[in-house]
Amino acid sequence: MISFTLTDEQRELTQLARRFAREEMRPAAPEYDEKESFPRFVYEKAHRAGLITYRFPETYGGGGVDSLLTSCILSEELFWGCAGISTSFGVTALAAGLIYRFGDEEQKRHWLRYLCDPDAARLGAVCLTEPEAGSDFGSIRTRAVADGDEWVLNGRKCFITNGGIADLYLVFAKTKPEKGAYGISLFLVPADRPGISPGKKERKMGQRASHTGDVILEGVRLPREFLLGEENMGFLYAMKMLEDSRPMVGAGAVGVARAAYEYALGYAKERKQFGKPIFKNQSIAFLLADMKTKIDAARLLVWRAAEKADRGESSAMEGSMAKAFAAETAMEVTTHAVQILGGYGYMRDYPLEKWMRDAKILSIYEGTTQIQKLVMSKLMEAE
């Protein structure tokens, strides 16, 4: 039986996230977007509120909410508050998820608890992308070489969310370069290890309230036990991570689109031209109707992908569909919302121009829309 009714727990968590987004994120977002910096104090409040690592078992300091669907519902609310701030929130959970899914018991007891501790409110980061390796993940050049009882890492990662300010990095590096994508391993790299340093901080078009930068690794020595999971399994781990994260990004896109739609609808009902609210003009009303329809369609695609994953089934096709459609919907809806406000929508005194800028990256990170279609077409070919 298909049901769209939220559980009591989901309703309570949604109310918590919505209140946090309204009272803590929305007030901070304009200032930190302008300053192009991450408001760590908001992150600390979110951690104490249980909105960062709620997906992990209480044994490791999490909230015990093991549901991707619930995570997507909360992601929509937090992105409604601010996409940039939420992206930094989500990457810590992404790093923690890699540890929980692929780490051994000792690694989970130490490093998962390390990220789940609300009092410390530590930031995590996941280091995949490199200057010459974006969608082509198998082309990464960062190397990890075994040297006695240690690994030695050298390389440069770029476009890393929380890169340069994180407390713990999950770094993908080549351990058998001759095997290409199947010679990549995953490592736990604490930020205080000698040889790891922040590089260039990016100046971005949107999501400027998150910190994005390079991570430089120069002779970083790690104990052998800092290898996460099995050697040379990093590519598989990355694909599994992306399969789960794509519905989350789709949910975030729904949140951005919803924020823009709600603002444009309210404006259209109040703004009068030629003696009547502009909502009374069919061209405006129909545009808003289309926006609402696509937002709901995107949300349902996200929920379907997440629900399937929660049943333990592969959601690669559904996740790529949801991510691609929702991201493009967010860009379309924010663009239309700016158009509805006209000149006011273009001005920085109103939030729509920020939401439009924030929306664009949603069709790029975690796999571009074109990569999602490539994934879908390969899965279709195999049917």
mmCIF file of C-alpha atoms in Angstrom:
data_model
loop_
_atom_site.group_PDB
_atom_site.id
_atom_site.type_symbol
_atom_site.label_atom_id
_atom_site.label_comp_id
_atom_site.label_asym_id
_atom_site.label_seq_id
_atom_site.Cartn_x
_atom_site.Cartn_y
_atom_site.Cartn_z
ATOM 1 C CA MET A 1 0.000 0.000 0.000
ATOM 2 C CA ILE A 2 1.430 3.376 -1.006
ATOM 3 C CA SER A 3 1.030 6.087 1.628
ATOM 4 C CA PHE A 4 2.068 9.723 1.750
ATOM 5 C CA THR A 5 1.277 10.082 5.444
ATOM 6 C CA LEU A 6 4.233 10.954 7.634
ATOM 7 C CA THR A 7 4.854 9.050 10.837
ATOM 8 C CA ASP A 8 4.630 10.867 14.161
ATOM 9 C CA GLU A 9 8.430 10.863 14.371
ATOM 10 C CA GLN A 10 8.747 12.334 10.882
ATOM 11 C CA ARG A 11 6.216 15.053 11.675
ATOM 12 C CA GLU A 12 8.055 15.992 14.865
ATOM 13 C CA LEU A 13 11.423 16.109 13.112
ATOM 14 C CA THR A 14 9.961 18.112 10.234
ATOM 15 C CA GLN A 15 8.576 20.683 12.659
ATOM 16 C CA LEU A 16 11.952 20.865 14.394
ATOM 17 C CA ALA A 17 13.811 21.374 11.100
ATOM 18 C CA ARG A 18 11.268 23.902 9.818
ATOM 19 C CA ARG A 19 11.477 25.924 13.009
ATOM 20 C CA PHE A 20 15.275 25.817 12.971
ATOM 21 C CA ALA A 21 15.371 26.885 9.323
ATOM 22 C CA ARG A 22 13.017 29.792 10.000
ATOM 23 C CA GLU A 23 14.497 31.015 13.275
ATOM 24 C CA GLU A 24 18.221 30.258 12.922
ATOM 25 C CA MET A 25 19.106 29.832 9.245
ATOM 26 C CA ARG A 26 16.999 32.415 7.439
ATOM 27 C CA PRO A 27 18.182 35.308 9.678
ATOM 28 C CA ALA A 28 21.861 34.407 9.189
ATOM 29 C CA ALA A 29 21.731 33.540 5.489
ATOM 30 C CA PRO A 30 21.867 37.035 3.876
ATOM 31 C CA GLU A 31 24.818 38.229 5.959
ATOM 32 C CA TYR A 32 26.906 35.108 5.449
ATOM 33 C CA ASP A 33 26.047 34.927 1.767
ATOM 34 C CA GLU A 34 27.319 38.499 1.483
ATOM 35 C CA LYS A 35 30.444 37.733 3.533
ATOM 36 C CA GLU A 36 31.016 34.445 1.672
ATOM 37 C CA SER A 37 31.670 32.597 4.899
ATOM 38 C CA PHE A 38 30.152 29.714 6.822
ATOM 39 C CA PRO A 39 28.303 30.573 10.063
ATOM 40 C CA ARG A 40 29.766 27.906 12.296
ATOM 41 C CA PHE A 41 27.642 29.070 15.231
ATOM 42 C CA VAL A 42 24.527 28.024 13.292
ATOM 43 C CA TYR A 43 26.109 24.630 12.668
ATOM 44 C CA GLU A 44 26.824 24.237 16.366
ATOM 45 C CA LYS A 45 23.193 25.007 17.189
ATOM 46 C CA ALA A 46 22.015 22.524 14.567
ATOM 47 C CA HIS A 47 24.279 19.831 15.994
ATOM 48 C CA ARG A 48 22.942 20.394 19.502
ATOM 49 C CA ALA A 49 19.407 20.267 18.111
ATOM 50 C CA GLY A 50 20.114 16.840 16.625
ATOM 51 C CA LEU A 51 19.881 17.922 12.970
ATOM 52 C CA ILE A 52 23.308 16.788 11.745
ATOM 53 C CA THR A 53 23.956 13.129 12.599
ATOM 54 C CA TYR A 54 20.450 11.937 13.457
ATOM 55 C CA ARG A 55 20.699 9.053 10.931
ATOM 56 C CA PHE A 56 23.255 7.071 12.902
ATOM 57 C CA PRO A 57 22.694 4.668 15.812
ATOM 58 C CA GLU A 58 22.556 6.040 19.308
ATOM 59 C CA THR A 59 25.437 3.683 20.130
ATOM 60 C CA TYR A 60 27.726 6.034 18.216
ATOM 61 C CA GLY A 61 26.111 9.265 19.376
ATOM 62 C CA GLY A 62 23.548 9.601 16.592
ATOM 63 C CA GLY A 63 19.808 10.001 16.802
ATOM 64 C CA GLY A 64 18.852 6.506 15.694
ATOM 65 C CA VAL A 65 16.702 7.661 12.750
ATOM 66 C CA ASP A 66 17.780 5.162 10.093
ATOM 67 C CA SER A 67 15.662 6.350 7.172
ATOM 68 C CA LEU A 68 16.744 8.019 3.945
ATOM 69 C CA LEU A 69 13.171 9.192 3.398
ATOM 70 C CA THR A 70 13.210 11.026 6.726
ATOM 71 C CA SER A 71 16.572 12.536 5.819
ATOM 72 C CA CYS A 72 15.126 13.801 2.528
ATOM 73 C CA ILE A 73 12.146 15.346 4.281
ATOM 74 C CA LEU A 74 14.489 17.196 6.659
ATOM 75 C CA SER A 75 16.834 18.169 3.827
ATOM 76 C CA GLU A 76 13.968 19.958 2.079
ATOM 77 C CA GLU A 77 13.250 21.998 5.190
ATOM 78 C CA LEU A 78 16.877 22.929 5.844
ATOM 79 C CA PHE A 79 17.535 23.934 2.225
ATOM 80 C CA TRP A 80 14.399 26.060 2.452
ATOM 81 C CA GLY A 81 16.305 27.871 5.196
ATOM 82 C CA CYS A 82 19.584 28.265 3.273
ATOM 83 C CA ALA A 83 21.091 26.008 0.629
ATOM 84 C CA GLY A 84 24.658 27.072 1.368
ATOM 85 C CA ILE A 85 24.505 26.468 5.104
ATOM 86 C CA SER A 86 22.642 23.195 4.559
ATOM 87 C CA THR A 87 25.255 21.942 2.131
ATOM 88 C CA SER A 88 27.931 22.224 4.809
ATOM 89 C CA PHE A 89 25.599 20.458 7.259
ATOM 90 C CA GLY A 90 25.023 17.626 4.809
ATOM 91 C CA VAL A 91 28.672 17.006 3.991
ATOM 92 C CA THR A 92 29.465 16.226 7.631
ATOM 93 C CA ALA A 93 26.670 13.645 7.558
ATOM 94 C CA LEU A 94 28.040 12.348 4.238
ATOM 95 C CA ALA A 95 31.472 11.799 5.798
ATOM 96 C CA ALA A 96 29.904 10.131 8.830
ATOM 97 C CA GLY A 97 27.868 7.918 6.513
ATOM 98 C CA LEU A 98 31.002 6.589 4.835
ATOM 99 C CA ILE A 99 32.432 5.656 8.224
ATOM 100 C CA TYR A 100 29.209 3.996 9.343
ATOM 101 C CA ARG A 101 28.748 2.052 6.123
ATOM 102 C CA PHE A 102 32.293 0.920 5.423
ATOM 103 C CA GLY A 103 34.283 1.287 8.641
ATOM 104 C CA ASP A 104 35.099 -1.514 11.044
ATOM 105 C CA GLU A 105 33.729 -1.505 14.572
ATOM 106 C CA GLU A 106 36.759 0.220 16.059
ATOM 107 C CA GLN A 107 36.645 2.978 13.423
ATOM 108 C CA LYS A 108 32.952 3.512 14.049
ATOM 109 C CA ARG A 109 33.384 3.647 17.800
ATOM 110 C CA HIS A 110 36.089 6.289 17.482
ATOM 111 C CA TRP A 111 35.539 8.313 14.286
ATOM 112 C CA LEU A 112 31.778 8.123 13.981
ATOM 113 C CA ARG A 113 31.444 9.221 17.599
ATOM 114 C CA TYR A 114 34.010 11.926 16.809
ATOM 115 C CA LEU A 115 31.643 13.439 14.214
ATOM 116 C CA CYS A 116 28.424 12.711 16.124
ATOM 117 C CA ASP A 117 29.469 14.530 19.311
ATOM 118 C CA PRO A 118 27.113 17.556 19.504
ATOM 119 C CA ASP A 119 29.225 19.343 22.103
ATOM 120 C CA ALA A 120 32.315 19.329 19.871
ATOM 121 C CA ALA A 121 30.266 19.989 16.691
ATOM 122 C CA ARG A 122 33.101 18.906 14.408
ATOM 123 C CA LEU A 123 32.927 19.349 10.649
ATOM 124 C CA GLY A 124 33.556 16.572 8.169
ATOM 125 C CA ALA A 125 34.506 16.759 4.492
ATOM 126 C CA VAL A 126 34.604 14.284 1.626
ATOM 127 C CA CYS A 127 37.498 14.749 -0.803
ATOM 128 C CA LEU A 128 36.778 13.329 -4.264
ATOM 129 C CA THR A 129 37.128 16.067 -6.878
ATOM 130 C CA GLU A 130 40.481 17.133 -8.308
ATOM 131 C CA PRO A 131 41.469 19.710 -10.926
ATOM 132 C CA GLU A 132 41.664 17.008 -13.635
ATOM 133 C CA ALA A 133 39.020 14.669 -12.241
ATOM 134 C CA GLY A 134 35.426 15.801 -11.902
ATOM 135 C CA SER A 135 32.826 13.484 -13.407
ATOM 136 C CA ASP A 136 35.691 11.169 -14.427
ATOM 137 C CA PHE A 137 36.426 10.056 -10.876
ATOM 138 C CA GLY A 138 38.792 7.327 -12.020
ATOM 139 C CA SER A 139 41.267 9.982 -13.207
ATOM 140 C CA ILE A 140 42.192 11.226 -9.733
ATOM 141 C CA ARG A 141 45.922 11.689 -9.170
ATOM 142 C CA THR A 142 46.138 11.823 -5.375
ATOM 143 C CA ARG A 143 48.355 8.919 -4.325
ATOM 144 C CA ALA A 144 48.545 6.803 -1.213
ATOM 145 C CA VAL A 145 51.696 4.716 -0.958
ATOM 146 C CA ALA A 146 52.324 2.074 1.702
ATOM 147 C CA ASP A 147 55.517 2.691 3.699
ATOM 148 C CA GLY A 148 56.012 0.131 6.444
ATOM 149 C CA ASP A 149 53.198 0.517 8.950
ATOM 150 C CA GLU A 150 52.016 3.777 7.397
ATOM 151 C CA TRP A 151 50.365 5.252 4.337
ATOM 152 C CA VAL A 152 51.816 8.379 2.746
ATOM 153 C CA LEU A 153 49.362 10.628 0.890
ATOM 154 C CA ASN A 154 50.189 13.294 -1.679
ATOM 155 C CA GLY A 155 47.809 15.259 -3.889
ATOM 156 C CA ARG A 156 45.406 18.135 -4.256
ATOM 157 C CA LYS A 157 41.643 18.091 -3.937
ATOM 158 C CA CYS A 158 39.479 20.965 -5.166
ATOM 159 C CA PHE A 159 35.896 22.238 -4.830
ATOM 160 C CA ILE A 160 35.677 20.534 -1.445
ATOM 161 C CA THR A 161 32.777 21.620 0.759
ATOM 162 C CA ASN A 162 34.248 22.383 4.210
ATOM 163 C CA GLY A 163 37.683 22.038 2.588
ATOM 164 C CA GLY A 164 40.123 23.948 4.753
ATOM 165 C CA ILE A 165 37.841 24.240 7.790
ATOM 166 C CA ALA A 166 36.879 20.598 8.444
ATOM 167 C CA ASP A 167 38.118 18.595 11.415
ATOM 168 C CA LEU A 168 38.124 15.273 9.571
ATOM 169 C CA TYR A 169 38.613 14.533 5.877
ATOM 170 C CA LEU A 170 37.542 11.386 4.046
ATOM 171 C CA VAL A 171 40.071 11.275 1.209
ATOM 172 C CA PHE A 172 39.916 9.127 -1.921
ATOM 173 C CA ALA A 173 43.386 8.291 -3.251
ATOM 174 C CA LYS A 174 44.975 5.945 -5.774
ATOM 175 C CA THR A 175 46.639 2.907 -4.203
ATOM 176 C CA LYS A 176 47.023 0.951 -7.455
ATOM 177 C CA PRO A 177 47.173 3.526 -10.266
ATOM 178 C CA GLU A 178 47.459 0.863 -12.956
ATOM 179 C CA LYS A 179 43.931 -0.329 -12.100
ATOM 180 C CA GLY A 180 42.324 3.061 -12.775
ATOM 181 C CA ALA A 181 39.002 3.505 -10.997
ATOM 182 C CA TYR A 182 39.423 0.091 -9.376
ATOM 183 C CA GLY A 183 42.684 1.076 -7.710
ATOM 184 C CA ILE A 184 41.228 3.759 -5.437
ATOM 185 C CA SER A 185 41.043 3.525 -1.646
ATOM 186 C CA LEU A 186 39.459 5.666 1.060
ATOM 187 C CA PHE A 187 41.308 7.161 4.027
ATOM 188 C CA LEU A 188 40.502 8.884 7.295
ATOM 189 C CA VAL A 189 42.611 12.039 7.493
ATOM 190 C CA PRO A 190 42.300 14.191 10.636
ATOM 191 C CA ALA A 191 42.875 17.874 9.932
ATOM 192 C CA ASP A 192 45.690 18.081 12.471
ATOM 193 C CA ARG A 193 47.944 15.563 10.673
ATOM 194 C CA PRO A 194 51.229 17.129 9.510
ATOM 195 C CA GLY A 195 51.219 17.788 5.766
ATOM 196 C CA ILE A 196 47.529 18.572 5.276
ATOM 197 C CA SER A 197 46.713 22.210 4.642
ATOM 198 C CA PRO A 198 43.974 24.418 3.206
ATOM 199 C CA GLY A 199 44.448 25.746 -0.304
ATOM 200 C CA LYS A 200 42.511 28.270 -2.334
ATOM 201 C CA LYS A 201 39.083 29.279 -1.021
ATOM 202 C CA GLU A 202 36.649 29.527 -3.909
ATOM 203 C CA ARG A 203 34.591 32.631 -4.706
ATOM 204 C CA LYS A 204 31.271 31.274 -5.882
ATOM 205 C CA MET A 205 28.186 32.474 -7.711
ATOM 206 C CA GLY A 206 25.838 30.849 -5.213
ATOM 207 C CA GLN A 207 25.720 28.865 -1.977
ATOM 208 C CA ARG A 208 28.239 31.372 -0.674
ATOM 209 C CA ALA A 209 27.341 30.669 2.969
ATOM 210 C CA SER A 210 29.169 27.353 2.631
ATOM 211 C CA HIS A 211 32.950 27.138 2.546
ATOM 212 C CA THR A 212 34.414 25.555 -0.588
ATOM 213 C CA GLY A 213 38.151 25.199 -1.059
ATOM 214 C CA ASP A 214 41.195 23.156 -1.943
ATOM 215 C CA VAL A 215 42.752 20.573 0.351
ATOM 216 C CA ILE A 216 46.488 20.021 -0.082
ATOM 217 C CA LEU A 217 48.168 16.768 0.989
ATOM 218 C CA GLU A 218 51.952 16.803 1.110
ATOM 219 C CA GLY A 219 53.569 13.729 2.616
ATOM 220 C CA VAL A 220 50.676 13.110 4.994
ATOM 221 C CA ARG A 221 51.519 10.032 7.050
ATOM 222 C CA LEU A 222 48.719 7.878 8.393
ATOM 223 C CA PRO A 223 48.692 4.652 10.413
ATOM 224 C CA ARG A 224 47.650 1.635 8.341
ATOM 225 C CA GLU A 225 44.405 1.429 10.320
ATOM 226 C CA PHE A 226 43.331 4.796 8.863
ATOM 227 C CA LEU A 227 42.406 2.984 5.655
ATOM 228 C CA LEU A 228 38.593 2.922 5.669
ATOM 229 C CA GLY A 229 37.105 -0.328 4.482
ATOM 230 C CA GLU A 230 39.004 -2.511 2.040
ATOM 231 C CA GLU A 231 41.932 -1.453 -0.097
ATOM 232 C CA ASN A 232 41.062 -0.565 -3.732
ATOM 233 C CA MET A 233 37.318 -0.467 -3.022
ATOM 234 C CA GLY A 234 37.046 3.332 -2.987
ATOM 235 C CA PHE A 235 35.285 3.619 -6.324
ATOM 236 C CA LEU A 236 32.513 1.288 -5.181
ATOM 237 C CA TYR A 237 32.237 3.216 -1.909
ATOM 238 C CA ALA A 238 31.916 6.508 -3.780
ATOM 239 C CA MET A 239 29.187 5.124 -6.040
ATOM 240 C CA LYS A 240 27.242 3.805 -3.048
ATOM 241 C CA MET A 241 27.617 7.174 -1.322
ATOM 242 C CA LEU A 242 26.343 9.040 -4.371
ATOM 243 C CA GLU A 243 23.406 6.681 -4.773
ATOM 244 C CA ASP A 244 22.225 7.701 -1.296
ATOM 245 C CA SER A 245 23.165 11.370 -1.561
ATOM 246 C CA ARG A 246 21.433 12.125 -4.865
ATOM 247 C CA PRO A 247 17.893 11.901 -3.449
ATOM 248 C CA MET A 248 19.106 14.165 -0.615
ATOM 249 C CA VAL A 249 20.329 16.767 -3.122
ATOM 250 C CA GLY A 250 17.026 16.417 -4.957
ATOM 251 C CA ALA A 251 15.188 17.088 -1.707
ATOM 252 C CA GLY A 252 17.346 20.153 -1.135
ATOM 253 C CA ALA A 253 16.439 21.394 -4.601
ATOM 254 C CA VAL A 254 12.769 21.005 -3.707
ATOM 255 C CA GLY A 255 13.381 23.149 -0.621
ATOM 256 C CA VAL A 256 14.994 25.950 -2.647
ATOM 257 C CA ALA A 257 12.227 25.811 -5.251
ATOM 258 C CA ARG A 258 9.549 25.835 -2.560
ATOM 259 C CA ALA A 259 11.069 28.893 -0.916
ATOM 260 C CA ALA A 260 11.040 30.797 -4.217
ATOM 261 C CA TYR A 261 7.510 29.666 -5.095
ATOM 262 C CA GLU A 262 6.085 30.682 -1.712
ATOM 263 C CA TYR A 263 7.685 34.112 -1.922
ATOM 264 C CA ALA A 264 6.512 34.701 -5.496
ATOM 265 C CA LEU A 265 2.984 33.554 -4.675
ATOM 266 C CA GLY A 266 2.752 35.908 -1.710
ATOM 267 C CA TYR A 267 4.088 38.786 -3.789
ATOM 268 C CA ALA A 268 1.689 38.082 -6.673
ATOM 269 C CA LYS A 269 -1.298 38.240 -4.336
ATOM 270 C CA GLU A 270 -0.223 41.590 -2.866
ATOM 271 C CA ARG A 271 1.380 43.439 -5.795
ATOM 272 C CA LYS A 272 -1.206 45.492 -7.685
ATOM 273 C CA GLN A 273 -0.918 46.733 -11.246
ATOM 274 C CA PHE A 274 -3.731 48.212 -13.294
ATOM 275 C CA GLY A 275 -5.939 48.166 -10.212
ATOM 276 C CA LYS A 276 -5.739 44.464 -9.329
ATOM 277 C CA PRO A 277 -3.261 41.945 -7.869
ATOM 278 C CA ILE A 278 -0.988 40.569 -10.562
ATOM 279 C CA PHE A 279 -2.098 37.067 -9.511
ATOM 280 C CA LYS A 280 -5.373 37.867 -11.271
ATOM 281 C CA ASN A 281 -3.494 37.886 -14.565
ATOM 282 C CA GLN A 282 -3.720 34.429 -16.092
ATOM 283 C CA SER A 283 -0.121 34.538 -17.281
ATOM 284 C CA ILE A 284 1.059 34.902 -13.660
ATOM 285 C CA ALA A 285 -1.446 32.496 -12.103
ATOM 286 C CA PHE A 286 -0.718 29.763 -14.643
ATOM 287 C CA LEU A 287 3.028 30.233 -14.202
ATOM 288 C CA LEU A 288 2.636 29.730 -10.449
ATOM 289 C CA ALA A 289 0.431 26.682 -11.061
ATOM 290 C CA ASP A 290 3.149 25.139 -13.210
ATOM 291 C CA MET A 291 5.759 25.921 -10.552
ATOM 292 C CA LYS A 292 3.708 24.239 -7.841
ATOM 293 C CA THR A 293 3.078 21.188 -10.016
ATOM 294 C CA LYS A 294 6.766 20.660 -10.781
ATOM 295 C CA ILE A 295 7.746 21.109 -7.130
ATOM 296 C CA ASP A 296 5.284 18.411 -6.103
ATOM 297 C CA ALA A 297 6.453 16.136 -8.933
ATOM 298 C CA ALA A 298 10.075 16.585 -7.876
ATOM 299 C CA ARG A 299 9.240 15.831 -4.258
ATOM 300 C CA LEU A 300 7.421 12.637 -5.199
ATOM 301 C CA LEU A 301 10.377 11.461 -7.297
ATOM 302 C CA VAL A 302 12.659 12.089 -4.327
ATOM 303 C CA TRP A 303 10.388 10.262 -1.917
ATOM 304 C CA ARG A 304 10.082 7.281 -4.268
ATOM 305 C CA ALA A 305 13.862 6.949 -4.558
ATOM 306 C CA ALA A 306 14.357 7.271 -0.802
ATOM 307 C CA GLU A 307 11.578 4.830 0.055
ATOM 308 C CA LYS A 308 13.038 2.255 -2.305
ATOM 309 C CA ALA A 309 16.472 2.667 -0.728
ATOM 310 C CA ASP A 310 14.928 2.252 2.722
ATOM 311 C CA ARG A 311 13.557 -1.109 1.564
ATOM 312 C CA GLY A 312 17.121 -2.194 0.828
ATOM 313 C CA GLU A 313 16.734 -2.069 -2.945
ATOM 314 C CA SER A 314 18.948 -0.286 -5.452
ATOM 315 C CA SER A 315 17.636 3.194 -6.203
ATOM 316 C CA ALA A 316 20.286 4.197 -8.740
ATOM 317 C CA MET A 317 17.763 4.902 -11.492
ATOM 318 C CA GLU A 318 15.205 6.546 -9.232
ATOM 319 C CA GLY A 319 17.852 8.626 -7.436
ATOM 320 C CA SER A 320 19.329 9.941 -10.675
ATOM 321 C CA MET A 321 15.860 10.757 -12.012
ATOM 322 C CA ALA A 322 14.953 12.575 -8.809
ATOM 323 C CA LYS A 323 18.202 14.510 -8.599
ATOM 324 C CA ALA A 324 18.162 15.581 -12.257
ATOM 325 C CA PHE A 325 14.498 16.605 -12.329
ATOM 326 C CA ALA A 326 14.512 18.366 -8.961
ATOM 327 C CA ALA A 327 17.705 20.311 -9.699
ATOM 328 C CA GLU A 328 16.408 21.552 -13.046
ATOM 329 C CA THR A 329 13.069 22.352 -11.408
ATOM 330 C CA ALA A 330 14.805 24.486 -8.772
ATOM 331 C CA MET A 331 16.549 26.509 -11.479
ATOM 332 C CA GLU A 332 13.337 26.917 -13.470
ATOM 333 C CA VAL A 333 11.197 27.863 -10.478
ATOM 334 C CA THR A 334 13.669 30.395 -9.083
ATOM 335 C CA THR A 335 14.031 31.960 -12.530
ATOM 336 C CA HIS A 336 10.251 32.283 -12.894
ATOM 337 C CA ALA A 337 9.981 33.677 -9.368
ATOM 338 C CA VAL A 338 12.484 36.417 -10.198
ATOM 339 C CA GLN A 339 10.454 37.168 -13.332
ATOM 340 C CA ILE A 340 7.237 37.489 -11.337
ATOM 341 C CA LEU A 341 8.828 40.110 -9.087
ATOM 342 C CA GLY A 342 10.282 41.895 -12.110
ATOM 343 C CA GLY A 343 12.864 44.498 -11.207
ATOM 344 C CA TYR A 344 12.450 43.795 -7.504
ATOM 345 C CA GLY A 345 13.337 40.145 -8.030
ATOM 346 C CA TYR A 346 16.644 41.179 -9.555
ATOM 347 C CA MET A 347 17.608 43.327 -6.589
ATOM 348 C CA ARG A 348 19.671 42.030 -3.681
ATOM 349 C CA ASP A 349 17.241 43.580 -1.210
ATOM 350 C CA TYR A 350 14.972 40.608 -1.964
ATOM 351 C CA PRO A 351 15.896 36.946 -1.378
ATOM 352 C CA LEU A 352 14.987 35.611 -4.810
ATOM 353 C CA GLU A 353 18.233 36.500 -6.539
ATOM 354 C CA LYS A 354 20.099 34.523 -3.843
ATOM 355 C CA TRP A 355 17.854 31.514 -4.265
ATOM 356 C CA MET A 356 18.357 31.666 -8.029
ATOM 357 C CA ARG A 357 22.137 31.750 -7.574
ATOM 358 C CA ASP A 358 21.971 28.958 -4.982
ATOM 359 C CA ALA A 359 19.888 26.766 -7.286
ATOM 360 C CA LYS A 360 22.383 26.552 -10.138
ATOM 361 C CA ILE A 361 24.976 24.387 -8.395
ATOM 362 C CA LEU A 362 22.308 21.783 -7.602
ATOM 363 C CA SER A 363 22.458 20.651 -11.234
ATOM 364 C CA ILE A 364 26.269 20.369 -11.018
ATOM 365 C CA TYR A 365 27.456 18.866 -7.728
ATOM 366 C CA GLU A 366 26.908 15.221 -6.807
ATOM 367 C CA GLY A 367 26.913 14.548 -10.551
ATOM 368 C CA THR A 368 25.710 16.970 -13.210
ATOM 369 C CA THR A 369 22.292 16.607 -14.798
ATOM 370 C CA GLN A 370 24.044 15.217 -17.868
ATOM 371 C CA ILE A 371 25.834 12.596 -15.764
ATOM 372 C CA GLN A 372 22.492 11.611 -14.215
ATOM 373 C CA LYS A 373 21.115 11.051 -17.702
ATOM 374 C CA LEU A 374 24.190 9.002 -18.570
ATOM 375 C CA VAL A 375 23.579 6.851 -15.482
ATOM 376 C CA MET A 376 19.937 6.451 -16.434
ATOM 377 C CA SER A 377 20.720 5.555 -20.052
ATOM 378 C CA LYS A 378 23.212 2.868 -18.995
ATOM 379 C CA LEU A 379 20.662 1.367 -16.618
ATOM 380 C CA MET A 380 18.030 1.499 -19.364
ATOM 381 C CA GLU A 381 20.400 -0.274 -21.739
ATOM 382 C CA ALA A 382 20.810 -3.079 -19.212
ATOM 383 C CA GLU A 383 17.062 -3.597 -18.750
#
